[in-house]
Amino acid sequence: MKAEETYFEPDFDGAGLSIVDSHTHLLPGRLAEKVRAFFDANMEGDLAYPLDHETILARLARAGIGTVWSLPYAHKPGVAAGMNASSAGIAARLAGNPVKVVGAGTVHPGDSDPAAIVREAREKYDLKVLKLHCSVGNFEADDPRLDRAWQYLAERRIPVIIHLGHAVSGHTTAAELLPLERVAQKFPQGRLIVAHCGHRAGPQVLDLIEKYPGVYADLTPVVTEPVELPPARVNQLAEKLLFGSDAPNTAVSAEQNLAHIHQFGLDEKAQAAILGATARRLLAEVI
Ligand SMILES: [Zn+2]
């Protein structure tokens, strides 16, 4: 086998399905179809996964993934509470699956009481992760209507995955990182995970990670593009980086994505951090 054909060996530490995929979307049927239609209309080529949850999980398990975080996101005011109930329901329905599903919640700044919605997500539905999508929801991370929600999320150490960019392509610019930086300054106890490492502003996101203890990033590809970063910096900051696939709405399979991370040439500790240890630690710290 030639070097470029060498795929990542998922069972590298002998722990079986040890990888945590902190960025998937196991959405309810009609919503999943709507999201898929958006991708079909806005991209060339094919996506790597079908929509059926069991099939997605079986395919991810084949790549060595043992846990997924499943992220819903509110596109408008008034829908987050229902999405959070549904997210908890999907995680419960999949409880017997060999791949563990960690359900996430969401909120929108236009909701009548965003803080009450995130409290309900945590305390009623036992959701330990939150997702915000600034382009789909058309808002900024530092929208003042989210302040009380941020306060609660920071107190409870709930990891919040935030898609910052507003482009239909899924890309983020350096200027779009500013609202996130303001949240990091205002709520230093918060756990902020920049989705897709803010690709194509990845190096600037690494600077924020280094500067703010509460800022993290996931290495989820942007539809067809793996996140490009300087390998030495990835190695250095691995304790604050998480693996993510974006299944089912990605053209990059988890295997290709793992091979991409493998080619950074990370040391064993950095690789273990990115492929699960960082995500497990964040979840364990949730109050
Ligand atoms: Zn995503």
PDB file of C-alpha atoms and ligand atoms in Angstrom:
ATOM      1  CA  MET A   1       0.000   0.000   0.000  1.00  0.00           C
ATOM      2  CA  LYS A   2       1.372   3.408  -0.934  1.00  0.00           C
ATOM      3  CA  ALA A   3       1.641   6.039   1.769  1.00  0.00           C
ATOM      4  CA  GLU A   4      -1.116   8.244   0.342  1.00  0.00           C
ATOM      5  CA  GLU A   5      -3.510   5.290   0.408  1.00  0.00           C
ATOM      6  CA  THR A   6      -2.893   4.582   4.073  1.00  0.00           C
ATOM      7  CA  TYR A   7      -6.084   5.166   5.983  1.00  0.00           C
ATOM      8  CA  PHE A   8      -6.174   6.157   9.600  1.00  0.00           C
ATOM      9  CA  GLU A   9      -6.237   3.132  11.891  1.00  0.00           C
ATOM     10  CA  PRO A  10      -9.187   3.862  14.202  1.00  0.00           C
ATOM     11  CA  ASP A  11      -8.284   1.286  16.817  1.00  0.00           C
ATOM     12  CA  PHE A  12      -4.923   2.930  17.491  1.00  0.00           C
ATOM     13  CA  ASP A  13      -5.140   2.748  21.263  1.00  0.00           C
ATOM     14  CA  GLY A  14      -6.824  -0.629  21.491  1.00  0.00           C
ATOM     15  CA  ALA A  15      -9.959   0.931  22.954  1.00  0.00           C
ATOM     16  CA  GLY A  16     -12.346  -0.105  20.162  1.00  0.00           C
ATOM     17  CA  LEU A  17     -14.933   2.548  19.374  1.00  0.00           C
ATOM     18  CA  SER A  18     -13.081   5.279  21.212  1.00  0.00           C
ATOM     19  CA  ILE A  19     -13.516   8.285  18.963  1.00  0.00           C
ATOM     20  CA  VAL A  20     -15.905  11.083  19.907  1.00  0.00           C
ATOM     21  CA  ASP A  21     -17.519  12.887  16.979  1.00  0.00           C
ATOM     22  CA  SER A  22     -18.625  16.189  18.487  1.00  0.00           C
ATOM     23  CA  HIS A  23     -20.454  17.494  15.414  1.00  0.00           C
ATOM     24  CA  THR A  24     -23.278  15.485  13.828  1.00  0.00           C
ATOM     25  CA  HIS A  25     -26.893  16.292  13.020  1.00  0.00           C
ATOM     26  CA  LEU A  26     -29.365  13.478  13.714  1.00  0.00           C
ATOM     27  CA  LEU A  27     -32.432  15.579  12.972  1.00  0.00           C
ATOM     28  CA  PRO A  28     -36.100  14.551  12.888  1.00  0.00           C
ATOM     29  CA  GLY A  29     -37.387  13.343   9.468  1.00  0.00           C
ATOM     30  CA  ARG A  30     -39.029  16.389   7.875  1.00  0.00           C
ATOM     31  CA  LEU A  31     -36.401  18.824   9.153  1.00  0.00           C
ATOM     32  CA  ALA A  32     -33.591  16.501   8.025  1.00  0.00           C
ATOM     33  CA  GLU A  33     -35.117  16.446   4.543  1.00  0.00           C
ATOM     34  CA  LYS A  34     -35.381  20.255   4.442  1.00  0.00           C
ATOM     35  CA  VAL A  35     -31.722  20.625   5.469  1.00  0.00           C
ATOM     36  CA  ARG A  36     -30.696  18.032   2.871  1.00  0.00           C
ATOM     37  CA  ALA A  37     -32.617  19.945   0.173  1.00  0.00           C
ATOM     38  CA  PHE A  38     -30.674  23.105   1.118  1.00  0.00           C
ATOM     39  CA  PHE A  39     -27.361  21.293   0.646  1.00  0.00           C
ATOM     40  CA  ASP A  40     -28.500  19.723  -2.629  1.00  0.00           C
ATOM     41  CA  ALA A  41     -29.415  23.191  -3.933  1.00  0.00           C
ATOM     42  CA  ASN A  42     -26.168  24.839  -2.801  1.00  0.00           C
ATOM     43  CA  MET A  43     -23.436  22.340  -3.599  1.00  0.00           C
ATOM     44  CA  GLU A  44     -21.962  20.241  -6.373  1.00  0.00           C
ATOM     45  CA  GLY A  45     -21.557  16.507  -5.999  1.00  0.00           C
ATOM     46  CA  ASP A  46     -22.820  14.057  -3.407  1.00  0.00           C
ATOM     47  CA  LEU A  47     -22.998  13.970   0.360  1.00  0.00           C
ATOM     48  CA  ALA A  48     -21.345  11.041   2.126  1.00  0.00           C
ATOM     49  CA  TYR A  49     -24.255   9.832   4.292  1.00  0.00           C
ATOM     50  CA  PRO A  50     -27.967   9.039   3.969  1.00  0.00           C
ATOM     51  CA  LEU A  51     -30.448  10.559   6.451  1.00  0.00           C
ATOM     52  CA  ASP A  52     -31.467   7.441   8.385  1.00  0.00           C
ATOM     53  CA  HIS A  53     -30.057   7.692  11.912  1.00  0.00           C
ATOM     54  CA  GLU A  54     -29.194   4.013  12.375  1.00  0.00           C
ATOM     55  CA  THR A  55     -27.401   3.917   9.022  1.00  0.00           C
ATOM     56  CA  ILE A  56     -25.405   7.054   9.860  1.00  0.00           C
ATOM     57  CA  LEU A  57     -24.349   5.592  13.223  1.00  0.00           C
ATOM     58  CA  ALA A  58     -23.408   2.225  11.705  1.00  0.00           C
ATOM     59  CA  ARG A  59     -21.234   3.980   9.138  1.00  0.00           C
ATOM     60  CA  LEU A  60     -19.573   6.155  11.798  1.00  0.00           C
ATOM     61  CA  ALA A  61     -18.967   3.073  13.967  1.00  0.00           C
ATOM     62  CA  ARG A  62     -17.099   1.489  11.051  1.00  0.00           C
ATOM     63  CA  ALA A  63     -14.724   4.473  11.226  1.00  0.00           C
ATOM     64  CA  GLY A  64     -14.104   3.830  14.945  1.00  0.00           C
ATOM     65  CA  ILE A  65     -16.522   6.431  16.324  1.00  0.00           C
ATOM     66  CA  GLY A  66     -18.125   5.410  19.631  1.00  0.00           C
ATOM     67  CA  THR A  67     -19.893   8.629  20.661  1.00  0.00           C
ATOM     68  CA  VAL A  68     -21.591  11.394  18.694  1.00  0.00           C
ATOM     69  CA  TRP A  69     -22.884  14.761  19.775  1.00  0.00           C
ATOM     70  CA  SER A  70     -26.068  15.429  17.794  1.00  0.00           C
ATOM     71  CA  LEU A  71     -26.692  19.121  17.197  1.00  0.00           C
ATOM     72  CA  PRO A  72     -30.043  20.696  16.277  1.00  0.00           C
ATOM     73  CA  TYR A  73     -30.106  24.431  15.448  1.00  0.00           C
ATOM     74  CA  ALA A  74     -32.931  26.940  15.538  1.00  0.00           C
ATOM     75  CA  HIS A  75     -33.433  28.858  12.287  1.00  0.00           C
ATOM     76  CA  LYS A  76     -36.029  31.257  13.709  1.00  0.00           C
ATOM     77  CA  PRO A  77     -37.631  32.331  16.993  1.00  0.00           C
ATOM     78  CA  GLY A  78     -40.150  30.009  18.579  1.00  0.00           C
ATOM     79  CA  VAL A  79     -38.831  26.623  17.439  1.00  0.00           C
ATOM     80  CA  ALA A  80     -35.977  25.902  19.875  1.00  0.00           C
ATOM     81  CA  ALA A  81     -38.062  24.455  22.732  1.00  0.00           C
ATOM     82  CA  GLY A  82     -39.669  21.903  20.403  1.00  0.00           C
ATOM     83  CA  MET A  83     -36.318  21.047  18.827  1.00  0.00           C
ATOM     84  CA  ASN A  84     -34.826  20.443  22.271  1.00  0.00           C
ATOM     85  CA  ALA A  85     -37.648  18.056  23.216  1.00  0.00           C
ATOM     86  CA  SER A  86     -37.134  16.268  19.904  1.00  0.00           C
ATOM     87  CA  SER A  87     -33.350  16.105  20.392  1.00  0.00           C
ATOM     88  CA  ALA A  88     -33.793  14.444  23.790  1.00  0.00           C
ATOM     89  CA  GLY A  89     -36.327  12.059  22.223  1.00  0.00           C
ATOM     90  CA  ILE A  90     -33.964  11.051  19.413  1.00  0.00           C
ATOM     91  CA  ALA A  91     -31.119  10.393  21.880  1.00  0.00           C
ATOM     92  CA  ALA A  92     -33.473   8.281  24.041  1.00  0.00           C
ATOM     93  CA  ARG A  93     -34.741   6.311  21.038  1.00  0.00           C
ATOM     94  CA  LEU A  94     -31.135   5.519  20.029  1.00  0.00           C
ATOM     95  CA  ALA A  95     -30.064   4.609  23.573  1.00  0.00           C
ATOM     96  CA  GLY A  96     -29.514   0.941  22.636  1.00  0.00           C
ATOM     97  CA  ASN A  97     -27.224   1.768  19.698  1.00  0.00           C
ATOM     98  CA  PRO A  98     -23.550   0.714  20.003  1.00  0.00           C
ATOM     99  CA  VAL A  99     -22.726   4.361  19.272  1.00  0.00           C
ATOM    100  CA  LYS A 100     -23.653   6.609  22.203  1.00  0.00           C
ATOM    101  CA  VAL A 101     -25.706   9.653  21.182  1.00  0.00           C
ATOM    102  CA  VAL A 102     -25.269  12.828  23.236  1.00  0.00           C
ATOM    103  CA  GLY A 103     -28.239  15.050  22.433  1.00  0.00           C
ATOM    104  CA  ALA A 104     -27.730  18.811  22.216  1.00  0.00           C
ATOM    105  CA  GLY A 105     -30.108  21.730  22.589  1.00  0.00           C
ATOM    106  CA  THR A 106     -30.408  25.018  20.760  1.00  0.00           C
ATOM    107  CA  VAL A 107     -31.826  28.504  21.262  1.00  0.00           C
ATOM    108  CA  HIS A 108     -32.529  31.622  19.185  1.00  0.00           C
ATOM    109  CA  PRO A 109     -32.064  35.214  20.423  1.00  0.00           C
ATOM    110  CA  GLY A 110     -35.565  36.025  19.151  1.00  0.00           C
ATOM    111  CA  ASP A 111     -37.155  33.453  21.475  1.00  0.00           C
ATOM    112  CA  SER A 112     -39.368  35.059  24.117  1.00  0.00           C
ATOM    113  CA  ASP A 113     -37.092  33.891  26.969  1.00  0.00           C
ATOM    114  CA  PRO A 114     -33.793  32.392  25.708  1.00  0.00           C
ATOM    115  CA  ALA A 115     -32.470  31.844  29.245  1.00  0.00           C
ATOM    116  CA  ALA A 116     -35.566  29.804  30.166  1.00  0.00           C
ATOM    117  CA  ILE A 117     -35.105  27.683  27.036  1.00  0.00           C
ATOM    118  CA  VAL A 118     -31.493  26.795  27.803  1.00  0.00           C
ATOM    119  CA  ARG A 119     -32.404  26.085  31.434  1.00  0.00           C
ATOM    120  CA  GLU A 120     -35.183  23.762  30.280  1.00  0.00           C
ATOM    121  CA  ALA A 121     -32.780  22.060  27.843  1.00  0.00           C
ATOM    122  CA  ARG A 122     -30.399  21.295  30.689  1.00  0.00           C
ATOM    123  CA  GLU A 123     -32.773  20.666  33.598  1.00  0.00           C
ATOM    124  CA  LYS A 124     -35.827  19.110  31.949  1.00  0.00           C
ATOM    125  CA  TYR A 125     -34.274  17.310  28.981  1.00  0.00           C
ATOM    126  CA  ASP A 126     -30.821  16.641  30.492  1.00  0.00           C
ATOM    127  CA  LEU A 127     -29.056  18.040  27.424  1.00  0.00           C
ATOM    128  CA  LYS A 128     -25.393  18.842  28.121  1.00  0.00           C
ATOM    129  CA  VAL A 129     -24.400  20.565  24.886  1.00  0.00           C
ATOM    130  CA  LEU A 130     -25.844  23.525  22.974  1.00  0.00           C
ATOM    131  CA  LYS A 131     -25.628  24.578  19.326  1.00  0.00           C
ATOM    132  CA  LEU A 132     -26.008  28.056  17.833  1.00  0.00           C
ATOM    133  CA  HIS A 133     -26.003  28.613  14.073  1.00  0.00           C
ATOM    134  CA  CYS A 134     -25.462  32.287  13.248  1.00  0.00           C
ATOM    135  CA  SER A 135     -26.105  32.063   9.491  1.00  0.00           C
ATOM    136  CA  VAL A 136     -29.137  29.767   9.587  1.00  0.00           C
ATOM    137  CA  GLY A 137     -30.629  31.782  12.481  1.00  0.00           C
ATOM    138  CA  ASN A 138     -29.400  35.144  11.134  1.00  0.00           C
ATOM    139  CA  PHE A 139     -27.940  36.571  14.345  1.00  0.00           C
ATOM    140  CA  GLU A 140     -24.620  37.256  16.087  1.00  0.00           C
ATOM    141  CA  ALA A 141     -23.205  35.256  18.988  1.00  0.00           C
ATOM    142  CA  ASP A 142     -23.051  38.369  21.178  1.00  0.00           C
ATOM    143  CA  ASP A 143     -26.678  39.376  20.561  1.00  0.00           C
ATOM    144  CA  PRO A 144     -27.609  41.059  23.883  1.00  0.00           C
ATOM    145  CA  ARG A 145     -30.873  39.086  23.990  1.00  0.00           C
ATOM    146  CA  LEU A 146     -28.682  36.015  24.665  1.00  0.00           C
ATOM    147  CA  ASP A 147     -26.869  37.545  27.666  1.00  0.00           C
ATOM    148  CA  ARG A 148     -28.895  35.781  30.371  1.00  0.00           C
ATOM    149  CA  ALA A 149     -28.685  32.526  28.435  1.00  0.00           C
ATOM    150  CA  TRP A 150     -24.887  32.926  28.177  1.00  0.00           C
ATOM    151  CA  GLN A 151     -24.774  33.581  31.911  1.00  0.00           C
ATOM    152  CA  TYR A 152     -26.549  30.287  32.634  1.00  0.00           C
ATOM    153  CA  LEU A 153     -24.502  28.329  30.050  1.00  0.00           C
ATOM    154  CA  ALA A 154     -21.276  29.652  31.584  1.00  0.00           C
ATOM    155  CA  GLU A 155     -22.350  28.842  35.151  1.00  0.00           C
ATOM    156  CA  ARG A 156     -23.214  25.279  34.138  1.00  0.00           C
ATOM    157  CA  ARG A 157     -20.051  24.892  31.963  1.00  0.00           C
ATOM    158  CA  ILE A 158     -22.218  23.772  29.032  1.00  0.00           C
ATOM    159  CA  PRO A 159     -20.160  23.463  25.819  1.00  0.00           C
ATOM    160  CA  VAL A 160     -21.720  25.646  23.108  1.00  0.00           C
ATOM    161  CA  ILE A 161     -20.857  24.881  19.496  1.00  0.00           C
ATOM    162  CA  ILE A 162     -21.203  28.034  17.428  1.00  0.00           C
ATOM    163  CA  HIS A 163     -21.234  28.315  13.665  1.00  0.00           C
ATOM    164  CA  LEU A 164     -20.088  31.930  13.293  1.00  0.00           C
ATOM    165  CA  GLY A 165     -19.939  32.512   9.534  1.00  0.00           C
ATOM    166  CA  HIS A 166     -22.915  33.881   7.596  1.00  0.00           C
ATOM    167  CA  ALA A 167     -21.985  32.691   4.087  1.00  0.00           C
ATOM    168  CA  VAL A 168     -24.230  30.117   2.398  1.00  0.00           C
ATOM    169  CA  SER A 169     -21.012  28.207   1.596  1.00  0.00           C
ATOM    170  CA  GLY A 170     -20.462  27.623   5.342  1.00  0.00           C
ATOM    171  CA  HIS A 171     -17.230  29.625   5.413  1.00  0.00           C
ATOM    172  CA  THR A 172     -16.278  32.047   8.185  1.00  0.00           C
ATOM    173  CA  THR A 173     -14.160  35.204   7.859  1.00  0.00           C
ATOM    174  CA  ALA A 174     -11.805  36.669  10.465  1.00  0.00           C
ATOM    175  CA  ALA A 175     -14.169  39.642  11.001  1.00  0.00           C
ATOM    176  CA  GLU A 176     -16.966  37.215  11.915  1.00  0.00           C
ATOM    177  CA  LEU A 177     -14.928  35.987  14.909  1.00  0.00           C
ATOM    178  CA  LEU A 178     -15.327  39.295  16.771  1.00  0.00           C
ATOM    179  CA  PRO A 179     -18.763  38.591  18.333  1.00  0.00           C
ATOM    180  CA  LEU A 180     -17.383  35.301  19.681  1.00  0.00           C
ATOM    181  CA  GLU A 181     -14.405  37.100  21.184  1.00  0.00           C
ATOM    182  CA  ARG A 182     -16.760  39.541  22.918  1.00  0.00           C
ATOM    183  CA  VAL A 183     -18.711  36.599  24.433  1.00  0.00           C
ATOM    184  CA  ALA A 184     -15.433  35.031  25.611  1.00  0.00           C
ATOM    185  CA  GLN A 185     -14.477  38.305  27.325  1.00  0.00           C
ATOM    186  CA  LYS A 186     -17.891  38.833  28.929  1.00  0.00           C
ATOM    187  CA  PHE A 187     -18.395  35.216  30.096  1.00  0.00           C
ATOM    188  CA  PRO A 188     -14.903  33.876  30.845  1.00  0.00           C
ATOM    189  CA  GLN A 189     -16.292  30.715  32.504  1.00  0.00           C
ATOM    190  CA  GLY A 190     -18.131  29.777  29.295  1.00  0.00           C
ATOM    191  CA  ARG A 191     -17.112  26.885  27.034  1.00  0.00           C
ATOM    192  CA  LEU A 192     -17.248  28.164  23.454  1.00  0.00           C
ATOM    193  CA  ILE A 193     -16.498  25.765  20.603  1.00  0.00           C
ATOM    194  CA  VAL A 194     -15.982  27.409  17.218  1.00  0.00           C
ATOM    195  CA  ALA A 195     -17.540  25.075  14.633  1.00  0.00           C
ATOM    196  CA  HIS A 196     -15.327  24.118  11.669  1.00  0.00           C
ATOM    197  CA  CYS A 197     -12.490  25.985  13.436  1.00  0.00           C
ATOM    198  CA  GLY A 198     -13.958  29.034  11.691  1.00  0.00           C
ATOM    199  CA  HIS A 199     -12.612  27.783   8.333  1.00  0.00           C
ATOM    200  CA  ARG A 200     -11.294  29.715   6.283  1.00  0.00           C
ATOM    201  CA  ALA A 201     -10.194  31.817   9.273  1.00  0.00           C
ATOM    202  CA  GLY A 202      -8.772  28.771  11.058  1.00  0.00           C
ATOM    203  CA  PRO A 203      -5.373  30.245  12.040  1.00  0.00           C
ATOM    204  CA  GLN A 204      -7.122  33.274  13.614  1.00  0.00           C
ATOM    205  CA  VAL A 205      -9.383  30.897  15.581  1.00  0.00           C
ATOM    206  CA  LEU A 206      -6.263  29.158  16.904  1.00  0.00           C
ATOM    207  CA  ASP A 207      -5.065  32.572  18.133  1.00  0.00           C
ATOM    208  CA  LEU A 208      -8.351  32.999  20.063  1.00  0.00           C
ATOM    209  CA  ILE A 209      -8.031  29.503  21.518  1.00  0.00           C
ATOM    210  CA  GLU A 210      -4.590  30.376  22.775  1.00  0.00           C
ATOM    211  CA  LYS A 211      -5.728  33.708  24.220  1.00  0.00           C
ATOM    212  CA  TYR A 212      -8.973  32.674  25.957  1.00  0.00           C
ATOM    213  CA  PRO A 213      -9.180  29.644  28.297  1.00  0.00           C
ATOM    214  CA  GLY A 214     -12.869  29.131  27.417  1.00  0.00           C
ATOM    215  CA  VAL A 215     -12.478  29.059  23.631  1.00  0.00           C
ATOM    216  CA  TYR A 216     -12.243  25.730  21.794  1.00  0.00           C
ATOM    217  CA  ALA A 217     -12.820  24.617  18.193  1.00  0.00           C
ATOM    218  CA  ASP A 218     -13.966  21.558  16.308  1.00  0.00           C
ATOM    219  CA  LEU A 219     -12.119  20.358  13.191  1.00  0.00           C
ATOM    220  CA  THR A 220     -15.282  19.569  11.229  1.00  0.00           C
ATOM    221  CA  PRO A 221     -14.894  19.970   7.450  1.00  0.00           C
ATOM    222  CA  VAL A 222     -16.936  22.607   5.599  1.00  0.00           C
ATOM    223  CA  VAL A 223     -19.039  20.449   3.244  1.00  0.00           C
ATOM    224  CA  THR A 224     -16.235  19.421   0.845  1.00  0.00           C
ATOM    225  CA  GLU A 225     -13.234  21.117   2.484  1.00  0.00           C
ATOM    226  CA  PRO A 226     -11.235  19.646   5.360  1.00  0.00           C
ATOM    227  CA  VAL A 227     -10.061  22.385   7.743  1.00  0.00           C
ATOM    228  CA  GLU A 228      -6.548  23.522   6.780  1.00  0.00           C
ATOM    229  CA  LEU A 229      -4.306  24.445   9.715  1.00  0.00           C
ATOM    230  CA  PRO A 230      -0.576  24.588  10.492  1.00  0.00           C
ATOM    231  CA  PRO A 231       0.210  21.105  11.936  1.00  0.00           C
ATOM    232  CA  ALA A 232       2.558  22.400  14.646  1.00  0.00           C
ATOM    233  CA  ARG A 233      -0.182  24.674  16.008  1.00  0.00           C
ATOM    234  CA  VAL A 234      -2.718  21.821  15.968  1.00  0.00           C
ATOM    235  CA  ASN A 235      -0.273  19.710  17.963  1.00  0.00           C
ATOM    236  CA  GLN A 236       0.311  22.539  20.440  1.00  0.00           C
ATOM    237  CA  LEU A 237      -3.397  23.354  20.979  1.00  0.00           C
ATOM    238  CA  ALA A 238      -4.862  19.838  20.718  1.00  0.00           C
ATOM    239  CA  GLU A 239      -6.239  19.915  24.289  1.00  0.00           C
ATOM    240  CA  LYS A 240      -8.750  22.464  22.994  1.00  0.00           C
ATOM    241  CA  LEU A 241      -9.626  20.845  19.661  1.00  0.00           C
ATOM    242  CA  LEU A 242     -12.362  18.311  18.910  1.00  0.00           C
ATOM    243  CA  PHE A 243     -13.001  15.915  16.053  1.00  0.00           C
ATOM    244  CA  GLY A 244     -16.243  16.413  14.109  1.00  0.00           C
ATOM    245  CA  SER A 245     -17.712  14.872  10.956  1.00  0.00           C
ATOM    246  CA  ASP A 246     -20.880  16.930  10.208  1.00  0.00           C
ATOM    247  CA  ALA A 247     -22.607  13.659   9.235  1.00  0.00           C
ATOM    248  CA  PRO A 248     -24.910  13.309   7.423  1.00  0.00           C
ATOM    249  CA  ASN A 249     -24.464  16.651   5.623  1.00  0.00           C
ATOM    250  CA  THR A 250     -20.865  16.398   4.496  1.00  0.00           C
ATOM    251  CA  ALA A 251     -19.105  15.261   1.350  1.00  0.00           C
ATOM    252  CA  VAL A 252     -16.065  14.215   3.418  1.00  0.00           C
ATOM    253  CA  SER A 253     -16.458  10.756   4.963  1.00  0.00           C
ATOM    254  CA  ALA A 254     -15.354  10.232   8.560  1.00  0.00           C
ATOM    255  CA  GLU A 255     -12.556   7.983   7.255  1.00  0.00           C
ATOM    256  CA  GLN A 256     -11.250  10.706   4.939  1.00  0.00           C
ATOM    257  CA  ASN A 257     -11.578  13.208   7.759  1.00  0.00           C
ATOM    258  CA  LEU A 258      -9.595  10.977  10.154  1.00  0.00           C
ATOM    259  CA  ALA A 259      -6.932  10.507   7.491  1.00  0.00           C
ATOM    260  CA  HIS A 260      -6.752  14.304   7.176  1.00  0.00           C
ATOM    261  CA  ILE A 261      -6.188  14.653  10.929  1.00  0.00           C
ATOM    262  CA  HIS A 262      -3.659  11.832  10.861  1.00  0.00           C
ATOM    263  CA  GLN A 263      -1.582  13.648   8.239  1.00  0.00           C
ATOM    264  CA  PHE A 264      -1.014  16.528  10.670  1.00  0.00           C
ATOM    265  CA  GLY A 265       1.566  14.117  12.171  1.00  0.00           C
ATOM    266  CA  LEU A 266       0.369  14.712  15.740  1.00  0.00           C
ATOM    267  CA  ASP A 267       2.001  13.169  18.761  1.00  0.00           C
ATOM    268  CA  GLU A 268       0.011  10.479  20.550  1.00  0.00           C
ATOM    269  CA  LYS A 269      -1.297  12.757  23.304  1.00  0.00           C
ATOM    270  CA  ALA A 270      -2.497  15.403  20.849  1.00  0.00           C
ATOM    271  CA  GLN A 271      -4.199  12.787  18.706  1.00  0.00           C
ATOM    272  CA  ALA A 272      -5.963  11.274  21.719  1.00  0.00           C
ATOM    273  CA  ALA A 273      -7.133  14.760  22.790  1.00  0.00           C
ATOM    274  CA  ILE A 274      -8.646  15.598  19.415  1.00  0.00           C
ATOM    275  CA  LEU A 275     -10.216  12.196  18.873  1.00  0.00           C
ATOM    276  CA  GLY A 276     -12.059  12.112  22.181  1.00  0.00           C
ATOM    277  CA  ALA A 277     -10.283  13.219  25.348  1.00  0.00           C
ATOM    278  CA  THR A 278     -11.110  16.915  24.947  1.00  0.00           C
ATOM    279  CA  ALA A 279     -14.783  16.189  24.252  1.00  0.00           C
ATOM    280  CA  ARG A 280     -15.050  13.739  27.172  1.00  0.00           C
ATOM    281  CA  ARG A 281     -13.457  16.246  29.536  1.00  0.00           C
ATOM    282  CA  LEU A 282     -15.822  19.034  28.457  1.00  0.00           C
ATOM    283  CA  LEU A 283     -18.848  16.800  28.983  1.00  0.00           C
ATOM    284  CA  ALA A 284     -17.577  15.651  32.393  1.00  0.00           C
ATOM    285  CA  GLU A 285     -17.236  19.289  33.496  1.00  0.00           C
ATOM    286  CA  VAL A 286     -20.897  20.132  32.828  1.00  0.00           C
ATOM    287  CA  ILE A 287     -22.810  20.975  35.996  1.00  0.00           C
TER     288      ILE A 287
HETATM  289 ZN    ZN B   1     -22.855  21.128  11.157  1.00  0.00          ZN
END
